[in-house]
Amino acid sequence: MSKLTKKDINRAFLTWHTSSHLTYNYQRMQAGAMASMIGPILAKLYPNNKEKVAEGLQRHMIFFNTEPRWGAVIPGITVALEEAYAENPDALDPNTIVDTKTALMGPLAGIGDTLTQALIKPIILSIFLSWAMQGHVWGALGWGILMFAYDFFVTRFSFMRGYKLGLDSIDKLLDQAYVSKLTTFLGIVGMFSLGAMVVKFVSIAPIYTTVLSSGSEISLASIFDKIIPKLLPLAATLLAWRLQVKGKSTSFVLLVLFIIGFIGGALGIIG
């Protein structure tokens, strides 16, 4: 019978949720957070056996790094494996626990970063940033509250799913194509949001005007808008994206945009 209670599992989840980013270092990354999370679990599994607790902590002080929200599946699995090992040491090699963490941290980091950092957070930020720029204080407050809720519930779902399913959790999640469907959907939404952000926040337009022989004035902006509305903001965005794809630093991209803006402004072409 399991020695771990629901309270123990919830405590482990809360420890991971609050400490996953608090103990970063270049040598071990999130190992300190993992050890902090698993310490009370080991103490419960091995009462009055400090050697076993120390042995377990050593397993989790090796290098570990993943996206902490969707990647919370891994600490959930780890708790389940440590529990299984404590109940029947002959049925599970403790190296399997370490190997499982190592094998999963990279793939889940890719999945988590794609979903959270590249899709969900930029989409939500673009919405609340617009309200905040209009002077609405609740735009900033709403962003903070919503992102905390997102982080909390995604982490809890992932952690509990990992604990409940153990080693089968990854296979079941991928078999049901949750990640694939969600990534495709959010990718489409993200492209729409990116287009809206370019139009709203990238401020660059042709200001050059000329007078025709008929006496009427015509601007370069009106010509560009007839071809593709907001053509210059789109071009500037694509240029910045292309430079970063080629490996150029953010400072280099900003310098290129500054030079273009300075020359264009000095010549009275763009503003």
PDB file of C-alpha atoms in Angstrom:
ATOM      1  CA  MET A   1       0.000   0.000   0.000  1.00  0.00           C
ATOM      2  CA  SER A   2       1.298   3.473  -0.878  1.00  0.00           C
ATOM      3  CA  LYS A   3       2.816   5.525   1.910  1.00  0.00           C
ATOM      4  CA  LEU A   4       2.141   8.751   0.019  1.00  0.00           C
ATOM      5  CA  THR A   5      -1.097  10.612   0.607  1.00  0.00           C
ATOM      6  CA  LYS A   6      -2.882  13.145  -1.553  1.00  0.00           C
ATOM      7  CA  LYS A   7      -1.470  15.835   0.733  1.00  0.00           C
ATOM      8  CA  ASP A   8       2.069  14.630   0.018  1.00  0.00           C
ATOM      9  CA  ILE A   9       1.500  14.778  -3.743  1.00  0.00           C
ATOM     10  CA  ASN A  10      -0.053  18.240  -3.558  1.00  0.00           C
ATOM     11  CA  ARG A  11       2.855  19.445  -1.455  1.00  0.00           C
ATOM     12  CA  ALA A  12       5.318  18.099  -4.013  1.00  0.00           C
ATOM     13  CA  PHE A  13       3.431  19.846  -6.812  1.00  0.00           C
ATOM     14  CA  LEU A  14       3.383  23.183  -4.966  1.00  0.00           C
ATOM     15  CA  THR A  15       7.094  22.904  -4.184  1.00  0.00           C
ATOM     16  CA  TRP A  16       7.881  22.330  -7.862  1.00  0.00           C
ATOM     17  CA  HIS A  17       5.553  25.117  -8.986  1.00  0.00           C
ATOM     18  CA  THR A  18       7.098  27.699  -6.655  1.00  0.00           C
ATOM     19  CA  SER A  19      10.755  26.654  -6.794  1.00  0.00           C
ATOM     20  CA  SER A  20      11.361  25.418 -10.354  1.00  0.00           C
ATOM     21  CA  HIS A  21      12.939  28.767 -11.323  1.00  0.00           C
ATOM     22  CA  LEU A  22      14.414  29.768  -7.957  1.00  0.00           C
ATOM     23  CA  THR A  23      17.547  27.640  -7.853  1.00  0.00           C
ATOM     24  CA  TYR A  24      18.948  27.992 -11.365  1.00  0.00           C
ATOM     25  CA  ASN A  25      22.710  27.624 -11.764  1.00  0.00           C
ATOM     26  CA  TYR A  26      24.929  26.759 -14.694  1.00  0.00           C
ATOM     27  CA  GLN A  27      26.183  23.522 -13.168  1.00  0.00           C
ATOM     28  CA  ARG A  28      22.884  21.827 -12.307  1.00  0.00           C
ATOM     29  CA  MET A  29      20.100  24.123 -13.592  1.00  0.00           C
ATOM     30  CA  GLN A  30      16.843  22.875 -11.991  1.00  0.00           C
ATOM     31  CA  ALA A  31      18.390  20.047  -9.949  1.00  0.00           C
ATOM     32  CA  GLY A  32      18.033  22.053  -6.733  1.00  0.00           C
ATOM     33  CA  ALA A  33      14.307  22.475  -7.343  1.00  0.00           C
ATOM     34  CA  MET A  34      13.936  18.780  -8.136  1.00  0.00           C
ATOM     35  CA  ALA A  35      15.762  17.815  -4.929  1.00  0.00           C
ATOM     36  CA  SER A  36      13.675  20.262  -2.888  1.00  0.00           C
ATOM     37  CA  MET A  37      10.522  18.729  -4.333  1.00  0.00           C
ATOM     38  CA  ILE A  38      11.555  15.107  -3.839  1.00  0.00           C
ATOM     39  CA  GLY A  39      13.134  15.525  -0.375  1.00  0.00           C
ATOM     40  CA  PRO A  40       9.905  15.342   1.681  1.00  0.00           C
ATOM     41  CA  ILE A  41       8.713  12.477  -0.542  1.00  0.00           C
ATOM     42  CA  LEU A  42      11.843  10.466   0.221  1.00  0.00           C
ATOM     43  CA  ALA A  43      11.540  11.240   3.923  1.00  0.00           C
ATOM     44  CA  LYS A  44       7.999   9.852   3.861  1.00  0.00           C
ATOM     45  CA  LEU A  45       9.001   6.764   1.868  1.00  0.00           C
ATOM     46  CA  TYR A  46      12.045   6.009   4.025  1.00  0.00           C
ATOM     47  CA  PRO A  47      11.235   6.992   7.629  1.00  0.00           C
ATOM     48  CA  ASN A  48      14.218   6.625   9.958  1.00  0.00           C
ATOM     49  CA  ASN A  49      16.494   5.721   7.046  1.00  0.00           C
ATOM     50  CA  LYS A  50      18.729   8.702   6.338  1.00  0.00           C
ATOM     51  CA  GLU A  51      20.989   6.671   4.052  1.00  0.00           C
ATOM     52  CA  LYS A  52      18.143   5.925   1.618  1.00  0.00           C
ATOM     53  CA  VAL A  53      16.999   9.552   1.703  1.00  0.00           C
ATOM     54  CA  ALA A  54      20.551  10.753   0.977  1.00  0.00           C
ATOM     55  CA  GLU A  55      20.876   8.197  -1.816  1.00  0.00           C
ATOM     56  CA  GLY A  56      17.642   9.449  -3.378  1.00  0.00           C
ATOM     57  CA  LEU A  57      18.671  13.098  -3.104  1.00  0.00           C
ATOM     58  CA  GLN A  58      21.944  12.313  -4.858  1.00  0.00           C
ATOM     59  CA  ARG A  59      19.952  10.873  -7.766  1.00  0.00           C
ATOM     60  CA  HIS A  60      18.179  14.179  -8.185  1.00  0.00           C
ATOM     61  CA  MET A  61      21.103  16.566  -7.740  1.00  0.00           C
ATOM     62  CA  ILE A  62      22.511  15.783 -11.182  1.00  0.00           C
ATOM     63  CA  PHE A  63      21.931  18.194 -14.079  1.00  0.00           C
ATOM     64  CA  PHE A  64      18.260  18.650 -14.944  1.00  0.00           C
ATOM     65  CA  ASN A  65      16.525  21.279 -17.055  1.00  0.00           C
ATOM     66  CA  THR A  66      13.168  21.436 -18.791  1.00  0.00           C
ATOM     67  CA  GLU A  67      10.223  23.779 -19.378  1.00  0.00           C
ATOM     68  CA  PRO A  68       8.643  23.816 -15.901  1.00  0.00           C
ATOM     69  CA  ARG A  69       4.947  23.958 -16.800  1.00  0.00           C
ATOM     70  CA  TRP A  70       4.243  21.264 -19.395  1.00  0.00           C
ATOM     71  CA  GLY A  71       7.515  19.689 -18.300  1.00  0.00           C
ATOM     72  CA  ALA A  72       6.032  19.176 -14.812  1.00  0.00           C
ATOM     73  CA  VAL A  73       5.083  15.759 -16.178  1.00  0.00           C
ATOM     74  CA  ILE A  74       8.675  14.734 -15.340  1.00  0.00           C
ATOM     75  CA  PRO A  75       8.677  15.504 -11.596  1.00  0.00           C
ATOM     76  CA  GLY A  76       5.253  13.843 -11.451  1.00  0.00           C
ATOM     77  CA  ILE A  77       6.672  10.711 -13.049  1.00  0.00           C
ATOM     78  CA  THR A  78       9.699  10.931 -10.751  1.00  0.00           C
ATOM     79  CA  VAL A  79       7.515  10.846  -7.645  1.00  0.00           C
ATOM     80  CA  ALA A  80       5.654   7.823  -9.025  1.00  0.00           C
ATOM     81  CA  LEU A  81       8.913   5.985  -9.805  1.00  0.00           C
ATOM     82  CA  GLU A  82      10.450   6.756  -6.409  1.00  0.00           C
ATOM     83  CA  GLU A  83       7.285   5.456  -4.784  1.00  0.00           C
ATOM     84  CA  ALA A  84       7.377   2.272  -6.872  1.00  0.00           C
ATOM     85  CA  TYR A  85      11.059   1.746  -6.103  1.00  0.00           C
ATOM     86  CA  ALA A  86      10.481   2.175  -2.357  1.00  0.00           C
ATOM     87  CA  GLU A  87       7.651  -0.384  -2.409  1.00  0.00           C
ATOM     88  CA  ASN A  88       9.564  -2.976  -4.442  1.00  0.00           C
ATOM     89  CA  PRO A  89      13.304  -2.301  -4.889  1.00  0.00           C
ATOM     90  CA  ASP A  90      13.809  -5.519  -6.842  1.00  0.00           C
ATOM     91  CA  ALA A  91      11.318  -4.561  -9.533  1.00  0.00           C
ATOM     92  CA  LEU A  92      12.905  -1.261 -10.524  1.00  0.00           C
ATOM     93  CA  ASP A  93      16.490  -0.202 -11.132  1.00  0.00           C
ATOM     94  CA  PRO A  94      17.095   3.237  -9.528  1.00  0.00           C
ATOM     95  CA  ASN A  95      19.119   4.181 -12.620  1.00  0.00           C
ATOM     96  CA  THR A  96      15.841   3.984 -14.539  1.00  0.00           C
ATOM     97  CA  ILE A  97      14.596   6.986 -12.573  1.00  0.00           C
ATOM     98  CA  VAL A  98      17.623   9.060 -13.574  1.00  0.00           C
ATOM     99  CA  ASP A  99      17.541   7.837 -17.184  1.00  0.00           C
ATOM    100  CA  THR A 100      13.839   8.671 -17.479  1.00  0.00           C
ATOM    101  CA  LYS A 101      14.392  12.263 -16.357  1.00  0.00           C
ATOM    102  CA  THR A 102      17.330  12.675 -18.702  1.00  0.00           C
ATOM    103  CA  ALA A 103      15.490  11.210 -21.680  1.00  0.00           C
ATOM    104  CA  LEU A 104      12.346  13.301 -21.222  1.00  0.00           C
ATOM    105  CA  MET A 105      13.692  16.709 -20.215  1.00  0.00           C
ATOM    106  CA  GLY A 106      14.729  17.702 -23.768  1.00  0.00           C
ATOM    107  CA  PRO A 107      11.567  16.709 -25.666  1.00  0.00           C
ATOM    108  CA  LEU A 108       9.265  18.210 -23.045  1.00  0.00           C
ATOM    109  CA  ALA A 109      11.325  21.400 -22.971  1.00  0.00           C
ATOM    110  CA  GLY A 110      10.744  21.719 -26.726  1.00  0.00           C
ATOM    111  CA  ILE A 111       7.028  21.069 -26.384  1.00  0.00           C
ATOM    112  CA  GLY A 112       6.628  23.410 -23.406  1.00  0.00           C
ATOM    113  CA  ASP A 113       8.640  26.257 -24.905  1.00  0.00           C
ATOM    114  CA  THR A 114       6.720  26.013 -28.166  1.00  0.00           C
ATOM    115  CA  LEU A 115       3.334  26.083 -26.473  1.00  0.00           C
ATOM    116  CA  THR A 116       4.040  28.576 -23.688  1.00  0.00           C
ATOM    117  CA  GLN A 117       6.846  30.895 -24.763  1.00  0.00           C
ATOM    118  CA  ALA A 118       6.317  30.960 -28.519  1.00  0.00           C
ATOM    119  CA  LEU A 119       2.524  30.782 -28.754  1.00  0.00           C
ATOM    120  CA  ILE A 120       0.348  31.245 -25.683  1.00  0.00           C
ATOM    121  CA  LYS A 121       2.177  34.000 -23.796  1.00  0.00           C
ATOM    122  CA  PRO A 122       2.789  36.250 -26.854  1.00  0.00           C
ATOM    123  CA  ILE A 123      -0.872  35.926 -27.873  1.00  0.00           C
ATOM    124  CA  ILE A 124      -2.167  36.831 -24.414  1.00  0.00           C
ATOM    125  CA  LEU A 125       0.427  39.595 -24.034  1.00  0.00           C
ATOM    126  CA  SER A 126      -0.569  41.201 -27.347  1.00  0.00           C
ATOM    127  CA  ILE A 127      -4.169  41.436 -26.148  1.00  0.00           C
ATOM    128  CA  PHE A 128      -3.453  42.922 -22.719  1.00  0.00           C
ATOM    129  CA  LEU A 129      -0.626  45.146 -23.996  1.00  0.00           C
ATOM    130  CA  SER A 130      -3.076  46.913 -26.271  1.00  0.00           C
ATOM    131  CA  TRP A 131      -5.379  47.678 -23.334  1.00  0.00           C
ATOM    132  CA  ALA A 132      -2.470  48.792 -21.141  1.00  0.00           C
ATOM    133  CA  MET A 133      -1.221  51.190 -23.851  1.00  0.00           C
ATOM    134  CA  GLN A 134      -4.675  52.769 -23.858  1.00  0.00           C
ATOM    135  CA  GLY A 135      -4.211  53.637 -20.186  1.00  0.00           C
ATOM    136  CA  HIS A 136      -6.234  50.795 -18.674  1.00  0.00           C
ATOM    137  CA  VAL A 137      -4.529  49.674 -15.455  1.00  0.00           C
ATOM    138  CA  TRP A 138      -6.453  46.424 -15.500  1.00  0.00           C
ATOM    139  CA  GLY A 139      -4.601  45.565 -18.715  1.00  0.00           C
ATOM    140  CA  ALA A 140      -1.403  45.043 -16.720  1.00  0.00           C
ATOM    141  CA  LEU A 141      -3.214  43.453 -13.768  1.00  0.00           C
ATOM    142  CA  GLY A 142      -5.197  41.133 -16.010  1.00  0.00           C
ATOM    143  CA  TRP A 143      -2.024  39.923 -17.722  1.00  0.00           C
ATOM    144  CA  GLY A 144      -0.437  39.038 -14.386  1.00  0.00           C
ATOM    145  CA  ILE A 145      -3.507  37.284 -13.037  1.00  0.00           C
ATOM    146  CA  LEU A 146      -4.189  35.314 -16.211  1.00  0.00           C
ATOM    147  CA  MET A 147      -0.584  34.173 -16.616  1.00  0.00           C
ATOM    148  CA  PHE A 148      -0.387  33.076 -12.981  1.00  0.00           C
ATOM    149  CA  ALA A 149      -3.573  31.057 -13.480  1.00  0.00           C
ATOM    150  CA  TYR A 150      -2.192  29.553 -16.686  1.00  0.00           C
ATOM    151  CA  ASP A 151       1.112  28.597 -15.042  1.00  0.00           C
ATOM    152  CA  PHE A 152      -0.606  27.144 -11.975  1.00  0.00           C
ATOM    153  CA  PHE A 153      -3.228  25.010 -13.689  1.00  0.00           C
ATOM    154  CA  VAL A 154      -0.986  23.769 -16.517  1.00  0.00           C
ATOM    155  CA  THR A 155       1.695  22.800 -13.994  1.00  0.00           C
ATOM    156  CA  ARG A 156      -0.838  21.044 -11.776  1.00  0.00           C
ATOM    157  CA  PHE A 157      -2.388  19.180 -14.703  1.00  0.00           C
ATOM    158  CA  SER A 158       1.013  18.067 -16.025  1.00  0.00           C
ATOM    159  CA  PHE A 159       2.384  17.067 -12.619  1.00  0.00           C
ATOM    160  CA  MET A 160      -0.702  15.078 -11.602  1.00  0.00           C
ATOM    161  CA  ARG A 161      -0.907  13.455 -15.017  1.00  0.00           C
ATOM    162  CA  GLY A 162       2.709  12.376 -14.752  1.00  0.00           C
ATOM    163  CA  TYR A 163       2.209  10.952 -11.272  1.00  0.00           C
ATOM    164  CA  LYS A 164      -1.006   9.137 -12.145  1.00  0.00           C
ATOM    165  CA  LEU A 165       0.264   7.477 -15.316  1.00  0.00           C
ATOM    166  CA  GLY A 166       3.930   7.020 -14.415  1.00  0.00           C
ATOM    167  CA  LEU A 167       6.083   5.934 -17.356  1.00  0.00           C
ATOM    168  CA  ASP A 168       2.980   5.497 -19.513  1.00  0.00           C
ATOM    169  CA  SER A 169       2.072   9.205 -19.278  1.00  0.00           C
ATOM    170  CA  ILE A 170       4.168  10.419 -22.205  1.00  0.00           C
ATOM    171  CA  ASP A 171       3.027   7.626 -24.517  1.00  0.00           C
ATOM    172  CA  LYS A 172      -0.623   8.218 -23.660  1.00  0.00           C
ATOM    173  CA  LEU A 173      -0.376  11.978 -24.128  1.00  0.00           C
ATOM    174  CA  LEU A 174       1.341  11.614 -27.489  1.00  0.00           C
ATOM    175  CA  ASP A 175      -0.908   8.750 -28.635  1.00  0.00           C
ATOM    176  CA  GLN A 176      -3.941  10.940 -28.070  1.00  0.00           C
ATOM    177  CA  ALA A 177      -2.248  13.647 -30.175  1.00  0.00           C
ATOM    178  CA  TYR A 178      -2.936  16.376 -27.600  1.00  0.00           C
ATOM    179  CA  VAL A 179       0.294  18.202 -28.284  1.00  0.00           C
ATOM    180  CA  SER A 180       0.043  17.943 -32.068  1.00  0.00           C
ATOM    181  CA  LYS A 181      -3.510  19.285 -32.231  1.00  0.00           C
ATOM    182  CA  LEU A 182      -2.884  22.033 -29.695  1.00  0.00           C
ATOM    183  CA  THR A 183       0.314  23.169 -31.424  1.00  0.00           C
ATOM    184  CA  THR A 184      -1.408  23.364 -34.815  1.00  0.00           C
ATOM    185  CA  PHE A 185      -4.362  25.320 -33.430  1.00  0.00           C
ATOM    186  CA  LEU A 186      -2.237  27.774 -31.465  1.00  0.00           C
ATOM    187  CA  GLY A 187       0.113  28.181 -34.414  1.00  0.00           C
ATOM    188  CA  ILE A 188      -2.792  29.386 -36.579  1.00  0.00           C
ATOM    189  CA  VAL A 189      -4.031  31.722 -33.847  1.00  0.00           C
ATOM    190  CA  GLY A 190      -0.479  32.942 -33.324  1.00  0.00           C
ATOM    191  CA  MET A 191      -0.097  33.923 -36.977  1.00  0.00           C
ATOM    192  CA  PHE A 192      -3.319  35.964 -36.823  1.00  0.00           C
ATOM    193  CA  SER A 193      -2.104  37.648 -33.625  1.00  0.00           C
ATOM    194  CA  LEU A 194       1.300  38.372 -35.170  1.00  0.00           C
ATOM    195  CA  GLY A 195      -0.363  40.105 -38.111  1.00  0.00           C
ATOM    196  CA  ALA A 196      -2.446  42.239 -35.762  1.00  0.00           C
ATOM    197  CA  MET A 197       0.624  43.148 -33.690  1.00  0.00           C
ATOM    198  CA  VAL A 198       2.555  44.229 -36.797  1.00  0.00           C
ATOM    199  CA  VAL A 199      -0.239  46.559 -37.854  1.00  0.00           C
ATOM    200  CA  LYS A 200      -0.768  48.010 -34.377  1.00  0.00           C
ATOM    201  CA  PHE A 201       2.726  48.265 -32.883  1.00  0.00           C
ATOM    202  CA  VAL A 202       5.238  48.557 -35.762  1.00  0.00           C
ATOM    203  CA  SER A 203       5.252  52.253 -36.579  1.00  0.00           C
ATOM    204  CA  ILE A 204       6.980  52.999 -39.878  1.00  0.00           C
ATOM    205  CA  ALA A 205       5.410  54.657 -42.903  1.00  0.00           C
ATOM    206  CA  PRO A 206       6.500  56.559 -46.054  1.00  0.00           C
ATOM    207  CA  ILE A 207       6.091  60.324 -45.620  1.00  0.00           C
ATOM    208  CA  TYR A 208       7.388  61.412 -49.006  1.00  0.00           C
ATOM    209  CA  THR A 209       4.895  63.399 -51.057  1.00  0.00           C
ATOM    210  CA  THR A 210       5.092  64.996 -54.496  1.00  0.00           C
ATOM    211  CA  VAL A 211       2.971  67.320 -56.623  1.00  0.00           C
ATOM    212  CA  LEU A 212       1.842  66.139 -60.043  1.00  0.00           C
ATOM    213  CA  SER A 213       1.728  68.318 -63.115  1.00  0.00           C
ATOM    214  CA  SER A 214      -2.024  68.586 -62.655  1.00  0.00           C
ATOM    215  CA  GLY A 215      -1.421  70.287 -59.323  1.00  0.00           C
ATOM    216  CA  SER A 216      -2.687  67.435 -57.175  1.00  0.00           C
ATOM    217  CA  GLU A 217      -0.541  66.101 -54.344  1.00  0.00           C
ATOM    218  CA  ILE A 218       0.160  62.412 -54.032  1.00  0.00           C
ATOM    219  CA  SER A 219       1.896  60.596 -51.190  1.00  0.00           C
ATOM    220  CA  LEU A 220       4.049  57.504 -51.291  1.00  0.00           C
ATOM    221  CA  ALA A 221       1.994  56.090 -48.423  1.00  0.00           C
ATOM    222  CA  SER A 222      -1.195  56.085 -50.484  1.00  0.00           C
ATOM    223  CA  ILE A 223       0.570  54.213 -53.282  1.00  0.00           C
ATOM    224  CA  PHE A 224       1.943  51.584 -50.914  1.00  0.00           C
ATOM    225  CA  ASP A 225      -1.423  51.130 -49.197  1.00  0.00           C
ATOM    226  CA  LYS A 226      -3.052  50.407 -52.554  1.00  0.00           C
ATOM    227  CA  ILE A 227      -0.512  47.652 -53.179  1.00  0.00           C
ATOM    228  CA  ILE A 228      -0.479  46.108 -49.677  1.00  0.00           C
ATOM    229  CA  PRO A 229      -1.793  47.987 -46.620  1.00  0.00           C
ATOM    230  CA  LYS A 230       0.929  48.468 -43.984  1.00  0.00           C
ATOM    231  CA  LEU A 231       3.577  47.245 -46.413  1.00  0.00           C
ATOM    232  CA  LEU A 232       6.531  48.905 -44.666  1.00  0.00           C
ATOM    233  CA  PRO A 233       5.719  47.577 -41.154  1.00  0.00           C
ATOM    234  CA  LEU A 234       5.441  44.110 -42.693  1.00  0.00           C
ATOM    235  CA  ALA A 235       8.733  44.527 -44.547  1.00  0.00           C
ATOM    236  CA  ALA A 236      10.516  45.738 -41.402  1.00  0.00           C
ATOM    237  CA  THR A 237       9.144  42.791 -39.412  1.00  0.00           C
ATOM    238  CA  LEU A 238      10.174  40.270 -42.062  1.00  0.00           C
ATOM    239  CA  LEU A 239      13.643  41.832 -42.267  1.00  0.00           C
ATOM    240  CA  ALA A 240      14.116  41.556 -38.500  1.00  0.00           C
ATOM    241  CA  TRP A 241      12.858  37.964 -38.553  1.00  0.00           C
ATOM    242  CA  ARG A 242      15.150  37.037 -41.446  1.00  0.00           C
ATOM    243  CA  LEU A 243      18.214  38.487 -39.732  1.00  0.00           C
ATOM    244  CA  GLN A 244      17.475  36.555 -36.548  1.00  0.00           C
ATOM    245  CA  VAL A 245      16.938  33.333 -38.507  1.00  0.00           C
ATOM    246  CA  LYS A 246      20.410  33.830 -39.954  1.00  0.00           C
ATOM    247  CA  GLY A 247      21.784  33.974 -36.423  1.00  0.00           C
ATOM    248  CA  LYS A 248      22.251  37.724 -36.049  1.00  0.00           C
ATOM    249  CA  SER A 249      22.048  39.099 -32.519  1.00  0.00           C
ATOM    250  CA  THR A 250      19.216  41.286 -31.280  1.00  0.00           C
ATOM    251  CA  SER A 251      21.644  44.208 -30.978  1.00  0.00           C
ATOM    252  CA  PHE A 252      22.633  43.809 -34.635  1.00  0.00           C
ATOM    253  CA  VAL A 253      18.976  43.721 -35.746  1.00  0.00           C
ATOM    254  CA  LEU A 254      18.194  46.872 -33.745  1.00  0.00           C
ATOM    255  CA  LEU A 255      21.247  48.596 -35.241  1.00  0.00           C
ATOM    256  CA  VAL A 256      20.126  47.745 -38.793  1.00  0.00           C
ATOM    257  CA  LEU A 257      16.612  49.066 -38.100  1.00  0.00           C
ATOM    258  CA  PHE A 258      18.079  52.224 -36.526  1.00  0.00           C
ATOM    259  CA  ILE A 259      20.262  52.892 -39.572  1.00  0.00           C
ATOM    260  CA  ILE A 260      17.327  52.384 -41.949  1.00  0.00           C
ATOM    261  CA  GLY A 261      15.134  54.682 -39.869  1.00  0.00           C
ATOM    262  CA  PHE A 262      17.851  57.331 -39.502  1.00  0.00           C
ATOM    263  CA  ILE A 263      18.682  57.452 -43.213  1.00  0.00           C
ATOM    264  CA  GLY A 264      15.030  57.328 -44.246  1.00  0.00           C
ATOM    265  CA  GLY A 265      14.113  60.089 -41.802  1.00  0.00           C
ATOM    266  CA  ALA A 266      17.057  62.278 -42.859  1.00  0.00           C
ATOM    267  CA  LEU A 267      16.030  61.976 -46.511  1.00  0.00           C
ATOM    268  CA  GLY A 268      12.383  62.642 -45.677  1.00  0.00           C
ATOM    269  CA  ILE A 269      11.271  59.300 -47.068  1.00  0.00           C
ATOM    270  CA  ILE A 270       9.988  57.441 -44.020  1.00  0.00           C
ATOM    271  CA  GLY A 271       8.943  58.453 -40.535  1.00  0.00           C
TER     272      GLY A 271
END
